[in-house]
PDB file of C-alpha atoms in Angstrom:
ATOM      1  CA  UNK A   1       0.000   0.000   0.000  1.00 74.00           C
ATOM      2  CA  UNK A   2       1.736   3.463  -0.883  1.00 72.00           C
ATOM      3  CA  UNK A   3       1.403   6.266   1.496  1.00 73.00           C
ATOM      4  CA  UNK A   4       1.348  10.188   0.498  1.00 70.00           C
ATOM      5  CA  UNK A   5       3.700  10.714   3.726  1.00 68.00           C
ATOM      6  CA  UNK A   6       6.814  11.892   1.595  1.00 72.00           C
ATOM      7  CA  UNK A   7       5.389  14.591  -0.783  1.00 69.00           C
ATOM      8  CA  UNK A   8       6.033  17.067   1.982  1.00 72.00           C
ATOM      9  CA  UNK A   9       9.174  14.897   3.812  1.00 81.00           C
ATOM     10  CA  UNK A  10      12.926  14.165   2.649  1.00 83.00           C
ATOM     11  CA  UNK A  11      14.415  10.594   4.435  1.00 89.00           C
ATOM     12  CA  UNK A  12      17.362  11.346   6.363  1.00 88.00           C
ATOM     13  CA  UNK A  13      19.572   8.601   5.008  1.00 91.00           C
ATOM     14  CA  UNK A  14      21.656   8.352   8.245  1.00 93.00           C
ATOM     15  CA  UNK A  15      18.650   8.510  10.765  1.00 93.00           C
ATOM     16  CA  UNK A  16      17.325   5.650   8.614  1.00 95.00           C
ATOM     17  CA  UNK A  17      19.773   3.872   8.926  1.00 96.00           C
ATOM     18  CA  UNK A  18      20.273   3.552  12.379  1.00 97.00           C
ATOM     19  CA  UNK A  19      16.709   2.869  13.043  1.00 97.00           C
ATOM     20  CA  UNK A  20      17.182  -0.401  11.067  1.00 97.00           C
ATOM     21  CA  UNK A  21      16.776   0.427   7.146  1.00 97.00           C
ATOM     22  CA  UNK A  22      18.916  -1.432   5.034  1.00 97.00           C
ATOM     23  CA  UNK A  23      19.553  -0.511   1.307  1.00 96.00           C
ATOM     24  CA  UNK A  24      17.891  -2.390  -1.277  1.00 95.00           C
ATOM     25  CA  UNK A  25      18.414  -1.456  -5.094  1.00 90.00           C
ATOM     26  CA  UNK A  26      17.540   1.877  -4.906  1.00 87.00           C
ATOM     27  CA  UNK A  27      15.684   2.242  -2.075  1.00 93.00           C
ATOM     28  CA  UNK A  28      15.882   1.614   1.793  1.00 96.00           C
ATOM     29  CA  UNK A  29      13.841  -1.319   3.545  1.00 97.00           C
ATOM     30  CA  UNK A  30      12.834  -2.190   7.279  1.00 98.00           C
ATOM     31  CA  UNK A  31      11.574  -5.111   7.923  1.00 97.00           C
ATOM     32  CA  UNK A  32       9.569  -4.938  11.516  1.00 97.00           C
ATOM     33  CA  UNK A  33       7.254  -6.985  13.825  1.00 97.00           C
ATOM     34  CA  UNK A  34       4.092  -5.475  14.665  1.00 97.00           C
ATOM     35  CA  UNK A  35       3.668  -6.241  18.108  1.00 95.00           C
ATOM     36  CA  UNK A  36       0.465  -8.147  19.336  1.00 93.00           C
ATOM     37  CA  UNK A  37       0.157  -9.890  15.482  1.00 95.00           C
ATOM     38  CA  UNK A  38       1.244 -12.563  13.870  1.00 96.00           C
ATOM     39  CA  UNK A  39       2.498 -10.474  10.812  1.00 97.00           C
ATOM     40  CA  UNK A  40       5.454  -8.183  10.137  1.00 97.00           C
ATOM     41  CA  UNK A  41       5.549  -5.289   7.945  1.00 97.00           C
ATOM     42  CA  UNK A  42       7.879  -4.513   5.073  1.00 97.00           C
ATOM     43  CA  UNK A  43       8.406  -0.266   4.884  1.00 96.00           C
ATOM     44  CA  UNK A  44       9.877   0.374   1.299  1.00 95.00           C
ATOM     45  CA  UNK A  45      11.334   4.130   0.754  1.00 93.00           C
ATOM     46  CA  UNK A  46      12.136   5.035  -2.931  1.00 88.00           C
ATOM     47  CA  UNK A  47      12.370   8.674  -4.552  1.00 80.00           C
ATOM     48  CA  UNK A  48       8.876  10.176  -2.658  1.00 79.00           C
ATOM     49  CA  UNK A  49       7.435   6.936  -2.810  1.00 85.00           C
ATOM     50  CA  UNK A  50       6.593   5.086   0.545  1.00 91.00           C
ATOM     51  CA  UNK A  51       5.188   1.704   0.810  1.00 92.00           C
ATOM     52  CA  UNK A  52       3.979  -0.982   3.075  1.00 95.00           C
ATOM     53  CA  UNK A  53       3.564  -4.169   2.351  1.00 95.00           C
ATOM     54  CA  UNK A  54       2.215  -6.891   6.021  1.00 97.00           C
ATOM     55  CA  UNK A  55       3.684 -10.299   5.843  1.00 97.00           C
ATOM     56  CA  UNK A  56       2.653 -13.156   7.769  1.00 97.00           C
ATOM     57  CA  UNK A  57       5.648 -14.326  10.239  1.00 96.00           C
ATOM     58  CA  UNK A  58       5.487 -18.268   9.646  1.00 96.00           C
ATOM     59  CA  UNK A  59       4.848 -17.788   6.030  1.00 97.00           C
ATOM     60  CA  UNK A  60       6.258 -14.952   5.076  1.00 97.00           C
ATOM     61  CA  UNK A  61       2.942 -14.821   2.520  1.00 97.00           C
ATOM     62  CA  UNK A  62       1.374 -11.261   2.127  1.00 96.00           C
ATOM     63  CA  UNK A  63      -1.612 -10.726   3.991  1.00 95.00           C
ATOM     64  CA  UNK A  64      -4.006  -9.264   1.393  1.00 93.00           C
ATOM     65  CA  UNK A  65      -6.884  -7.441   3.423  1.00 93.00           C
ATOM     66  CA  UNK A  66      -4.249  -5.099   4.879  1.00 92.00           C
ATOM     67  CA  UNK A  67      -4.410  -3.498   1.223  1.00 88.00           C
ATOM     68  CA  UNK A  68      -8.052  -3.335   1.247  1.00 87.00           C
ATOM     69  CA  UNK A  69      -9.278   0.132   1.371  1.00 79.00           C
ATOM     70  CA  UNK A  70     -12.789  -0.584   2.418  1.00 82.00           C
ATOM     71  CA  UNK A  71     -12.439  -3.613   4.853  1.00 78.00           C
ATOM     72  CA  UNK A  72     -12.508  -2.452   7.724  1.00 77.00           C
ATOM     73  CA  UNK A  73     -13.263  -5.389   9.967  1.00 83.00           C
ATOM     74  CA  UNK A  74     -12.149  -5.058  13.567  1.00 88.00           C
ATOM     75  CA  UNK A  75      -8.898  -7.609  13.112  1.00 92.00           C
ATOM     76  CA  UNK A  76      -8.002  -5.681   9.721  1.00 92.00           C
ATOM     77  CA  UNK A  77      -8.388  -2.310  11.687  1.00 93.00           C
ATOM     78  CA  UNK A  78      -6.484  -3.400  14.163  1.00 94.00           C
ATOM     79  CA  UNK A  79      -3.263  -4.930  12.479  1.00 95.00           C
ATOM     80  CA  UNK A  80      -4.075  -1.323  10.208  1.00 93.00           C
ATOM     81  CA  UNK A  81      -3.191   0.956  13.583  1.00 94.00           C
ATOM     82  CA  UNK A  82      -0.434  -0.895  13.814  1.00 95.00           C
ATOM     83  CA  UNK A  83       1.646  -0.475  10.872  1.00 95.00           C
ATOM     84  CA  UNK A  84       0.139   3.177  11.030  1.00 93.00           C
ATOM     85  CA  UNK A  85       1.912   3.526  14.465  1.00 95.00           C
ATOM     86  CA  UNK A  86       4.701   2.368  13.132  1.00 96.00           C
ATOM     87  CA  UNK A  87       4.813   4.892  10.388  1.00 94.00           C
ATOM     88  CA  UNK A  88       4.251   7.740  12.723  1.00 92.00           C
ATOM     89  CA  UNK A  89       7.688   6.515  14.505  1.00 95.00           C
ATOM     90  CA  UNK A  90       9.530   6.513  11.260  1.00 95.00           C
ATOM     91  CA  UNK A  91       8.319   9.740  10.416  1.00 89.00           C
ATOM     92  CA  UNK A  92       9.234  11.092  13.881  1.00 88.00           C
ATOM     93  CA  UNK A  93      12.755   9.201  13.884  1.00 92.00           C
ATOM     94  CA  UNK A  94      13.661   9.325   9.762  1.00 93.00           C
ATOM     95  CA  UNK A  95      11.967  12.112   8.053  1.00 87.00           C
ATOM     96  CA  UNK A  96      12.744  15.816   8.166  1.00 81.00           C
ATOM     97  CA  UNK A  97      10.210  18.459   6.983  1.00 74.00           C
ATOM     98  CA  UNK A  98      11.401  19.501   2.790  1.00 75.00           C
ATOM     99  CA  UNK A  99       9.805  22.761   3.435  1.00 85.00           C
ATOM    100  CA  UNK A 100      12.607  24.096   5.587  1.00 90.00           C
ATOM    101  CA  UNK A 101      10.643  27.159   6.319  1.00 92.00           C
ATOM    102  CA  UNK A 102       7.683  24.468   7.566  1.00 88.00           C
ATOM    103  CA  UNK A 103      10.627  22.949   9.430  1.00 88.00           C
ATOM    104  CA  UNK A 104      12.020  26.022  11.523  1.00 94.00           C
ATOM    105  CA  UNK A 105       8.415  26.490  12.197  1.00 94.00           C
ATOM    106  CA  UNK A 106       7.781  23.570  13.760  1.00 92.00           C
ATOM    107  CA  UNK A 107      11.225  23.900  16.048  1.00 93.00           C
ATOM    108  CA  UNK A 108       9.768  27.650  17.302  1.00 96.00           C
ATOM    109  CA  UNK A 109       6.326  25.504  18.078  1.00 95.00           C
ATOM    110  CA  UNK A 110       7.629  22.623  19.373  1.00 94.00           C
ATOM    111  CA  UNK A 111      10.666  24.289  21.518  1.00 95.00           C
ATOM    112  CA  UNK A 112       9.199  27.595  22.967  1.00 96.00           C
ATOM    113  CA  UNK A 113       5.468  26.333  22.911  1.00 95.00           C
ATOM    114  CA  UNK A 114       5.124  29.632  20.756  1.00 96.00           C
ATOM    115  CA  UNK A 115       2.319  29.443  18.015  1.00 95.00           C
ATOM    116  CA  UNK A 116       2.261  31.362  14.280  1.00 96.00           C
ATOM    117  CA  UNK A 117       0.755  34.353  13.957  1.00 96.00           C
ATOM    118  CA  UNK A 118      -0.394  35.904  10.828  1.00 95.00           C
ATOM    119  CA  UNK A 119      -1.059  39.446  11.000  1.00 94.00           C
ATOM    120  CA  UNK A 120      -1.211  40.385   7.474  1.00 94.00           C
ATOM    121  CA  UNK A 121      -4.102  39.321   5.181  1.00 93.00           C
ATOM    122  CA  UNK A 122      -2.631  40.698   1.952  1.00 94.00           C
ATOM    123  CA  UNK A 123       0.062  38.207   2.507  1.00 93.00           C
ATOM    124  CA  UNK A 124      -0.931  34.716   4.717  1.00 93.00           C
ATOM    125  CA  UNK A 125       2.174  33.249   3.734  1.00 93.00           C
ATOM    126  CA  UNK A 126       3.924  35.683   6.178  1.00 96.00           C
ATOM    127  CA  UNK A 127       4.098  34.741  10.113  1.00 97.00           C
ATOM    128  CA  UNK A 128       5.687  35.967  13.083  1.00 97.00           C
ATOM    129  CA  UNK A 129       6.093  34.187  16.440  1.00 97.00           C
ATOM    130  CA  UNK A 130       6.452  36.459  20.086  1.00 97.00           C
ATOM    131  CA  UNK A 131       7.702  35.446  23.274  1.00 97.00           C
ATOM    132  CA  UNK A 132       5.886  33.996  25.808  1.00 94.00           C
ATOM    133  CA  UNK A 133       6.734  36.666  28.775  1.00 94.00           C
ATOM    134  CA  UNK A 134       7.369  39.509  26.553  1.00 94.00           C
ATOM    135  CA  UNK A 135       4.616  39.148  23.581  1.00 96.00           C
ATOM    136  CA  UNK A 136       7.629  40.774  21.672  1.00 96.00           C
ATOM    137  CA  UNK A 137       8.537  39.266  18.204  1.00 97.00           C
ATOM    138  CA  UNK A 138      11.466  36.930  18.184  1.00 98.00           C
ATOM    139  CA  UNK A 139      11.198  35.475  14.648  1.00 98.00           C
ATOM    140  CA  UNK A 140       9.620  36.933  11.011  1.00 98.00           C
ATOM    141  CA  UNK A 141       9.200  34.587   8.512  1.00 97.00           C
ATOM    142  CA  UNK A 142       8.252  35.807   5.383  1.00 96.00           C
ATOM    143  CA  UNK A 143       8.096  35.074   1.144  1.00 96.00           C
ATOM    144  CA  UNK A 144       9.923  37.710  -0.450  1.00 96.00           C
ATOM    145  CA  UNK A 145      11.628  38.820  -4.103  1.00 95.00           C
ATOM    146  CA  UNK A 146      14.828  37.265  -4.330  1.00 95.00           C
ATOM    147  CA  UNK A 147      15.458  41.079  -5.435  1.00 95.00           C
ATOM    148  CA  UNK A 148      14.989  42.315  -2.582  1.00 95.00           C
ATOM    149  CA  UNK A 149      17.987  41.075  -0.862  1.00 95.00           C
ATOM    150  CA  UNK A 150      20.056  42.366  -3.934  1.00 93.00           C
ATOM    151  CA  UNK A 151      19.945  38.992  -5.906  1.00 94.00           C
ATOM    152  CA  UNK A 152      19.461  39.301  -9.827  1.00 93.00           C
ATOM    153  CA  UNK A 153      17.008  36.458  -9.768  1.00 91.00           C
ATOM    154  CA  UNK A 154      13.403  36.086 -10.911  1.00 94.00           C
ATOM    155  CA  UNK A 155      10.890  34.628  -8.361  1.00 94.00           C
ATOM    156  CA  UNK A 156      10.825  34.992  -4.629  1.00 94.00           C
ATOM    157  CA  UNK A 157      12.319  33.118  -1.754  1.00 95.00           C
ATOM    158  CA  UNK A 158      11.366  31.926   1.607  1.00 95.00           C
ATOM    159  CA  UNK A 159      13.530  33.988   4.321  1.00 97.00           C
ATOM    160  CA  UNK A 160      13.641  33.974   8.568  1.00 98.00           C
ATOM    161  CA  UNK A 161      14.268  37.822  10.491  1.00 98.00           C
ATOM    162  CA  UNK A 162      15.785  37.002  13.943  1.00 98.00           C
ATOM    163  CA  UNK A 163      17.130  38.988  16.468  1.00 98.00           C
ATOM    164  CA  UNK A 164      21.492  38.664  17.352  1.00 98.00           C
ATOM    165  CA  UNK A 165      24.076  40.580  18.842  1.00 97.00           C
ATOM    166  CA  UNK A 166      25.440  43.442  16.570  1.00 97.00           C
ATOM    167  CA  UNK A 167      28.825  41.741  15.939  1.00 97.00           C
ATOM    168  CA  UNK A 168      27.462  38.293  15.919  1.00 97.00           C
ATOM    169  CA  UNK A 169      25.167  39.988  12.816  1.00 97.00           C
ATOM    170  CA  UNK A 170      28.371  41.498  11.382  1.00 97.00           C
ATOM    171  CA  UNK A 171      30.361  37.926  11.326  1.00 97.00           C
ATOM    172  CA  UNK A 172      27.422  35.927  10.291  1.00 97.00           C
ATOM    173  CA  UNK A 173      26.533  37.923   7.280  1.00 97.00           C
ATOM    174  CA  UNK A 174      28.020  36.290   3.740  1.00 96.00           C
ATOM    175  CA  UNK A 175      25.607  37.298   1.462  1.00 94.00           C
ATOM    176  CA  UNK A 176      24.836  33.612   0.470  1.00 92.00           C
ATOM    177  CA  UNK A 177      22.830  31.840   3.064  1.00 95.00           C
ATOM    178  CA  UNK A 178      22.837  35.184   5.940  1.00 97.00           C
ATOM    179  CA  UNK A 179      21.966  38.716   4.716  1.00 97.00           C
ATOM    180  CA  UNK A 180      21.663  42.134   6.086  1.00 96.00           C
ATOM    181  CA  UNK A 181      18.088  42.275   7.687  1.00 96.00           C
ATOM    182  CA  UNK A 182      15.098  42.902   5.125  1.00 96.00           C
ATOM    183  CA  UNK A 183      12.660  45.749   6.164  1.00 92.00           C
ATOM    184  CA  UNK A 184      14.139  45.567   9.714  1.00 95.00           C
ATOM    185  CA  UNK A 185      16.909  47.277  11.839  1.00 96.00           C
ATOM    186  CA  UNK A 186      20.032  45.897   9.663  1.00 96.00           C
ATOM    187  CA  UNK A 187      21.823  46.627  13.102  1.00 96.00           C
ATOM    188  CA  UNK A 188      20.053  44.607  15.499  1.00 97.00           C
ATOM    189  CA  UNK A 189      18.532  41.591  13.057  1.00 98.00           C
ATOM    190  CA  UNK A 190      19.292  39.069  10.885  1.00 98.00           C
ATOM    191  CA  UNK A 191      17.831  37.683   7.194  1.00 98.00           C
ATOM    192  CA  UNK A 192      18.661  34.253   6.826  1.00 98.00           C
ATOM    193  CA  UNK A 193      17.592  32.662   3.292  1.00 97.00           C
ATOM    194  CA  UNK A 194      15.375  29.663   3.894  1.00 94.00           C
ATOM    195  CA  UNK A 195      16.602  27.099   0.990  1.00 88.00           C
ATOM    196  CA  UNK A 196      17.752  23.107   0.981  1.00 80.00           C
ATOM    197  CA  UNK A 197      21.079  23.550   1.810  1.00 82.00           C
ATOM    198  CA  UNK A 198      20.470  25.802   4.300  1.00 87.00           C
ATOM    199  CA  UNK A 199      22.352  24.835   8.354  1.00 90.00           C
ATOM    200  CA  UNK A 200      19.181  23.722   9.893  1.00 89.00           C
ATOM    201  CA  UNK A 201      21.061  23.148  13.439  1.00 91.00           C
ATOM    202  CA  UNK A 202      22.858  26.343  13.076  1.00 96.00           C
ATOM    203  CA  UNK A 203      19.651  28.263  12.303  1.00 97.00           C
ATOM    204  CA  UNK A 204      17.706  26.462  15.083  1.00 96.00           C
ATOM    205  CA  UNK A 205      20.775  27.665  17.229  1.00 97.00           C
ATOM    206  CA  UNK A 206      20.320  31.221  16.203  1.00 98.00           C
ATOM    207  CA  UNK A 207      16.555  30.912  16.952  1.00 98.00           C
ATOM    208  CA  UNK A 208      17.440  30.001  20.593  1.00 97.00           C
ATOM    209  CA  UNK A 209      19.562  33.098  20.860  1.00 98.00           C
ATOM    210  CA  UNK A 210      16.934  35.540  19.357  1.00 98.00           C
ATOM    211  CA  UNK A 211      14.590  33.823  21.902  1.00 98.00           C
ATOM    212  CA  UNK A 212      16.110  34.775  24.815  1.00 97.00           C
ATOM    213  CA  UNK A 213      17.953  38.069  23.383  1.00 97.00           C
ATOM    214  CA  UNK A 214      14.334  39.085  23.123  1.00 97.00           C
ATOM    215  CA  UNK A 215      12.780  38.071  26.233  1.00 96.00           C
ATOM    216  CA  UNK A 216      15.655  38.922  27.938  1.00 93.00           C
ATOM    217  CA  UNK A 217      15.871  42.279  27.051  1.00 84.00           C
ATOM    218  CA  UNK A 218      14.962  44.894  29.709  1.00 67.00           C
ATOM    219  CA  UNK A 219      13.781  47.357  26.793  1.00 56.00           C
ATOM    220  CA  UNK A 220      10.378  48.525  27.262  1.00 46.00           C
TER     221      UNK A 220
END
């Protein structure tokens, strides 16, 4: 049975890995016992295509009603959850976000218990998150002209304002993945361009430090 899952996911190869895939042609495969059955399921990643196929242990014959949409008898629903639960894990524990703008969201939700706002209806796509003490913005993320960070280049580009130390600013700034600040005090924040290859850890880091620069601060 294929699952959607990976349209909006990219497998980290490594984290795969060590959670028990094994390469096969040109995909990865786990093979894994769901518990309280007599079956185990085969998980088959390949380009964005995910599959999973239940096997019967003692056989090893593939156990057909698992692939039936529409049955849903109590036993099939049940052996169903399963192999469900264990696709949430491997999403938790092998998959990272493609969107990485999606992504850094999700850290500033799941690590300050901070939610999105959106406080621009002419452009949705545009969200800002505040500190919990404060209220005081501590990230911007925004859809902008590649243009307007001085880039002769047609379309527009997902991009994160945060707050850093003036030198820290000065030493981070390349021109490539960090620039000046966009629409903001160039002194006091921070445009980093939101693209693939793009130092997710680093940013998250910097997100930390804009968090507590801004609730920190004794500005009123």
């Amino acid at each position: 049975m294929l699952y959607p899952i990976l349209e909006q996911y990219d497998v980290d190869i490594k984290k795969a890995l060590a959670y028990g895939f094994v390469r096969e042609g040109a995909g990865l495969t786990l093979r894994k016992v769901l518990p309280e059955t007599e079956f185990y399921a085969v998980v088959t990643l390949a380009g964005k295509a995910l599959s999973v196929n239940v096997l019967e242990r003692d056989t090893d014959e593939e156990y057909l009603p698992f692939n039936v949409a529409d049955n849903i008898s109590g036993y099939v629903m049940s052996v169903r959850e399963k192999a469900e639960a264990l696709l949430e894990e491997i999403k938790t524990q092998c998959l990272i976000k493609s969107n990485v703008k999606l992504q850094l969201m999700d850290y500033c939700s799941q690590r300050f218990g901070t939610v999105p706002d959106a406080p621009w209806p002419e452009t949705p796509e545009n969200f800002t998150f505040k500190t919990a003490r404060r209220n005081k913005w501590y990230a911007l993320f925004m859809t902008i002209p590649y243009k307007s960070l001085g880039l002769a280049k047609a379309g527009k580009v997902d991009v994160l304002n945060i707050k850093l130390p003036p030198a820290k600013i000065e030493q981070l700034v390349d021109r490539q993945h960090f620039y000046p600040a966009y629409h903001m005090n160039k002194k006091h924040w921070l445009t980093v361009m939101l693209q693939k290859d793009a130092d997710i850890s680093l940013v998250q880091e910097l997100l930390a430090e804009s968090y507590q620069l801004v609730e920190n601060s004794s500005r009123k």
